[in-house]
Tab-separated table of C-alpha atoms and ligand atoms in Angstrom:
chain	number	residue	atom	x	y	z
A	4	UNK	CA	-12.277	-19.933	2.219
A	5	UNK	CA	-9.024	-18.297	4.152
A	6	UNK	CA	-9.943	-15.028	5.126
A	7	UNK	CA	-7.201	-12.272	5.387
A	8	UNK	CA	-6.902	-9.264	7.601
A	9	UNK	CA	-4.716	-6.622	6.304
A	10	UNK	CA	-4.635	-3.724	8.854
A	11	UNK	CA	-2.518	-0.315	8.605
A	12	UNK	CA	-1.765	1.657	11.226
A	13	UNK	CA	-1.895	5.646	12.095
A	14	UNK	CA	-0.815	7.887	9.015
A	15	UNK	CA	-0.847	5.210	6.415
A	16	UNK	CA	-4.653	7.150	5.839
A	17	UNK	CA	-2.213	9.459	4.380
A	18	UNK	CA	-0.259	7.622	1.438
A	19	UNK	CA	-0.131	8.932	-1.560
A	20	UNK	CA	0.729	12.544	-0.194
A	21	UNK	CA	2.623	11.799	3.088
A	22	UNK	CA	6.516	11.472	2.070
A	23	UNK	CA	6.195	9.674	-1.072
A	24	UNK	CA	10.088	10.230	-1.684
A	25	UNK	CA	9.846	7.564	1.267
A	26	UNK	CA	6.172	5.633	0.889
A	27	UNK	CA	5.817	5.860	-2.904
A	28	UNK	CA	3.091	7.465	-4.564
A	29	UNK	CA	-0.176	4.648	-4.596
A	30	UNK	CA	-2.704	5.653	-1.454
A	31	UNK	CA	-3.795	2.840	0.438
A	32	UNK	CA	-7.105	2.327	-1.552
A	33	UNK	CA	-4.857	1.974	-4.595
A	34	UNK	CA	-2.813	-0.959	-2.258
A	35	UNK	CA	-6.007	-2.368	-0.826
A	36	UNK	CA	-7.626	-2.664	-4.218
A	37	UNK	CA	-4.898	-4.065	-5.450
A	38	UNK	CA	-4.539	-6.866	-2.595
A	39	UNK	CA	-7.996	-7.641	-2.844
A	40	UNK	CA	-7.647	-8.123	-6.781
A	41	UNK	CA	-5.155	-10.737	-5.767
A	42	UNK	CA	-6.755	-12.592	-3.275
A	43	UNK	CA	-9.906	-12.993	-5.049
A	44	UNK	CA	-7.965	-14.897	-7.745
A	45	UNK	CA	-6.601	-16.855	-5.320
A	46	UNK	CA	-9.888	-17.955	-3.742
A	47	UNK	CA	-9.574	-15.763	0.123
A	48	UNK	CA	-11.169	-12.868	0.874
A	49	UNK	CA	-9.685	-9.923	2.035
A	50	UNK	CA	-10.750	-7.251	4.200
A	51	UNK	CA	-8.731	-4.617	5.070
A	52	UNK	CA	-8.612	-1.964	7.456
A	53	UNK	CA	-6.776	1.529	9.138
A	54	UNK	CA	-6.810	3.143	12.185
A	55	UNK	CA	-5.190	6.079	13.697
A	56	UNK	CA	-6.237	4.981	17.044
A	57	UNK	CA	-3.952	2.390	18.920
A	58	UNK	CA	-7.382	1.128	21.204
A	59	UNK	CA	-9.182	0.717	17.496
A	60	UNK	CA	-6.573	-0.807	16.160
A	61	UNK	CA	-6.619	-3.649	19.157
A	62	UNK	CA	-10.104	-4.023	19.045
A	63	UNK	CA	-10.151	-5.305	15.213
A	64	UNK	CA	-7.342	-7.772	16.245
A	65	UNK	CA	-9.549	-9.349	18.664
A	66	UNK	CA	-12.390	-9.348	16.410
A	67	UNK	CA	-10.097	-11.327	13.870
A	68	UNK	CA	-9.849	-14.246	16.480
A	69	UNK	CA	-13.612	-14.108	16.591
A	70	UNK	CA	-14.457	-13.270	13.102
A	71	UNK	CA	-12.568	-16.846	10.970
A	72	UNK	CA	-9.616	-15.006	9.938
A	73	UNK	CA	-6.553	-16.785	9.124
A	74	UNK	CA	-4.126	-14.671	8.168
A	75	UNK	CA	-3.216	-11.232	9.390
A	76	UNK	CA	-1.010	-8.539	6.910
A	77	UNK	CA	-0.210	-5.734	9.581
A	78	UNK	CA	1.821	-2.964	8.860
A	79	UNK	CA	1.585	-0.827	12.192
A	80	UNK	CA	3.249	1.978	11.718
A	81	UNK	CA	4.861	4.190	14.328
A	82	UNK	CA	2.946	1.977	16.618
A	83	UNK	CA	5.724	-0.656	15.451
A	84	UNK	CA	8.016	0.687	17.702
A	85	UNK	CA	5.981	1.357	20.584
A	86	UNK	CA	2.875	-1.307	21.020
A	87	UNK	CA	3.248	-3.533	23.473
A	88	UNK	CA	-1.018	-3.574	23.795
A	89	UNK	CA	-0.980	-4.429	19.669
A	90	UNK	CA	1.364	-6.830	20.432
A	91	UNK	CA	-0.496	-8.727	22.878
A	92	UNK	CA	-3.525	-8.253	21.104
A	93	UNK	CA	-1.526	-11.099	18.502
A	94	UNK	CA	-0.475	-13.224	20.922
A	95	UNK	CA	-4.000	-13.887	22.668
A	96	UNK	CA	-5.545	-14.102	18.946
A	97	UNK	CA	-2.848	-16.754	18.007
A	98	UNK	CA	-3.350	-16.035	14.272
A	99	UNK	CA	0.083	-16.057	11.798
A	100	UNK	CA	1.196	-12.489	10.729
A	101	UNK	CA	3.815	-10.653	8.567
A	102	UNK	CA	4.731	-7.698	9.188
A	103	UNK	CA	4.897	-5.131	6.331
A	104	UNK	CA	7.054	-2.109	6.189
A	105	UNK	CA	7.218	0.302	2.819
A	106	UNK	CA	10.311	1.780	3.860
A	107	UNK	CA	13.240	0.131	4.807
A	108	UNK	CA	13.323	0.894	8.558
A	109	UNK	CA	17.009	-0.142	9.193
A	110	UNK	CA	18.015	2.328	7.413
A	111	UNK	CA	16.104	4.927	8.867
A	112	UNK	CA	16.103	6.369	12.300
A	113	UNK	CA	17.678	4.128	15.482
A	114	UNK	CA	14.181	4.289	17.086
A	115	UNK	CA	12.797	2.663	14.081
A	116	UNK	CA	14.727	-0.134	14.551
A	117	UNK	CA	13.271	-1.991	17.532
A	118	UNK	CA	9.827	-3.845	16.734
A	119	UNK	CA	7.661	-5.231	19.139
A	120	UNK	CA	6.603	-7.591	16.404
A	121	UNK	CA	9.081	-9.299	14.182
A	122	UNK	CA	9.700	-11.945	17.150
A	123	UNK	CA	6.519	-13.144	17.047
A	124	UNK	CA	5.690	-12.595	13.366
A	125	UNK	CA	5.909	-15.720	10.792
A	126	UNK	CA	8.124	-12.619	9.080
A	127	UNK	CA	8.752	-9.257	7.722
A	128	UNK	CA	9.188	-7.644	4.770
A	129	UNK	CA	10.478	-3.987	4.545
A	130	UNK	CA	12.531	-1.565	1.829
A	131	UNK	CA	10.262	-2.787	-0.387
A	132	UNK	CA	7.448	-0.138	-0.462
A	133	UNK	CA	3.540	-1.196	-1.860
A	134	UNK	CA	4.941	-4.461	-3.270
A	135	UNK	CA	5.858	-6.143	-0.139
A	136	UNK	CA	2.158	-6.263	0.691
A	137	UNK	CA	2.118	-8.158	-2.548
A	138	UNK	CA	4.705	-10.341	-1.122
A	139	UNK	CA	2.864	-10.987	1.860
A	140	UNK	CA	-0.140	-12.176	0.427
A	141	UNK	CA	1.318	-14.660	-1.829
A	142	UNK	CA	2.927	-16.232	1.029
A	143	UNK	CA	-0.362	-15.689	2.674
A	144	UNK	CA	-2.091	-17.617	0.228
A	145	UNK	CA	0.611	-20.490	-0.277
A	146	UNK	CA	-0.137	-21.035	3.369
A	147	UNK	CA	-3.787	-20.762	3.460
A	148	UNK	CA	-3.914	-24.056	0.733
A	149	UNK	CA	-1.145	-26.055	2.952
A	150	UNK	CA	-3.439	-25.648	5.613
B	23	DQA	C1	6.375	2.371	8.492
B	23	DQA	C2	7.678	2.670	9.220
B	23	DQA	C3	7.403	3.287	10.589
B	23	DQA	O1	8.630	3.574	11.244
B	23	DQA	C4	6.647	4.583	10.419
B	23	DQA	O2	6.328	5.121	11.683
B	23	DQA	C5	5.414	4.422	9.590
B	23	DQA	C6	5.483	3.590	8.394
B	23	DQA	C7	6.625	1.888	7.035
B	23	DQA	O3	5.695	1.351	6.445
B	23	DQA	O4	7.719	2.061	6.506
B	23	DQA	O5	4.384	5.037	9.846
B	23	DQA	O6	5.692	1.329	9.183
């Protein structure tokens, strides 16, 4: 059975109430209920999981390359744009990834712009709040039966 690792980074504790004019108006147990809803039809599991804490956050991506995941759903926040140790933490697991934005970062601030992830990511979604976590996990799934 694929297992899937969606992990959200600091402040996305938060949606719901943080911004919502920008992140929408579901929290994240709303999203993760959702995405688990979803996979369970589609025969994976999925676990997911939030930090605030950059170290935490590194320590449950090595766990995933110990653990039998096989598919990682990451939105990492601000981290995004500053996490070269999250970054690594991919690499050395080796384990395909999308990257998920709600908001459309382009658009946004220049120092949004930069991501130490989208080079090594199998993609990224973004702009397209709660629903490109949706996106993600199809794909997610289509993959999980090729392989
Ligand atoms: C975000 C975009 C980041 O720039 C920001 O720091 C976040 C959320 C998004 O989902 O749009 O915390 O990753």
């Amino acid at each position: 059975m694929l297992r899937i690792l969606v992990v959200h980074g600091p402040n996305l504790n938060l949606l719901g109430t943080r911004e919502p004019s920008i992140y929408g108006a579901d929290n994240l147990d709303q999203i993760n209920q959702r995405l688990r809803t979803r996979a369970q039809a589609g025969g994976a599991e999925l676990v997911a999981f939030q930090s605030n804490t950059e170290g935490i956050l590194v320590d449950r991506l090595q766990e995933a390359g110990r653990d039998g995941t096989g598919f990682v759903i990451i939105n990492p926040g601000a981290y995004t744009h500053t996490s070269v140790a999250m970054r690594d933490a991919l690499s050395a697991v080796k384990i395909p990834f999308i990257e998920v934005h709600l908001s459309n970062v382009f658009a946004r601030e220049s120092f949004r712009h930069h991501s130490y992830f989208t080079d090594i990511a199998v993609g990224m979604v973004c702009g397209l709040g709660a629903k490109g976590y949706e996106l993600a996990l199809e794909y997610a799934l289509q993959a999980g039966e090729r392989s």
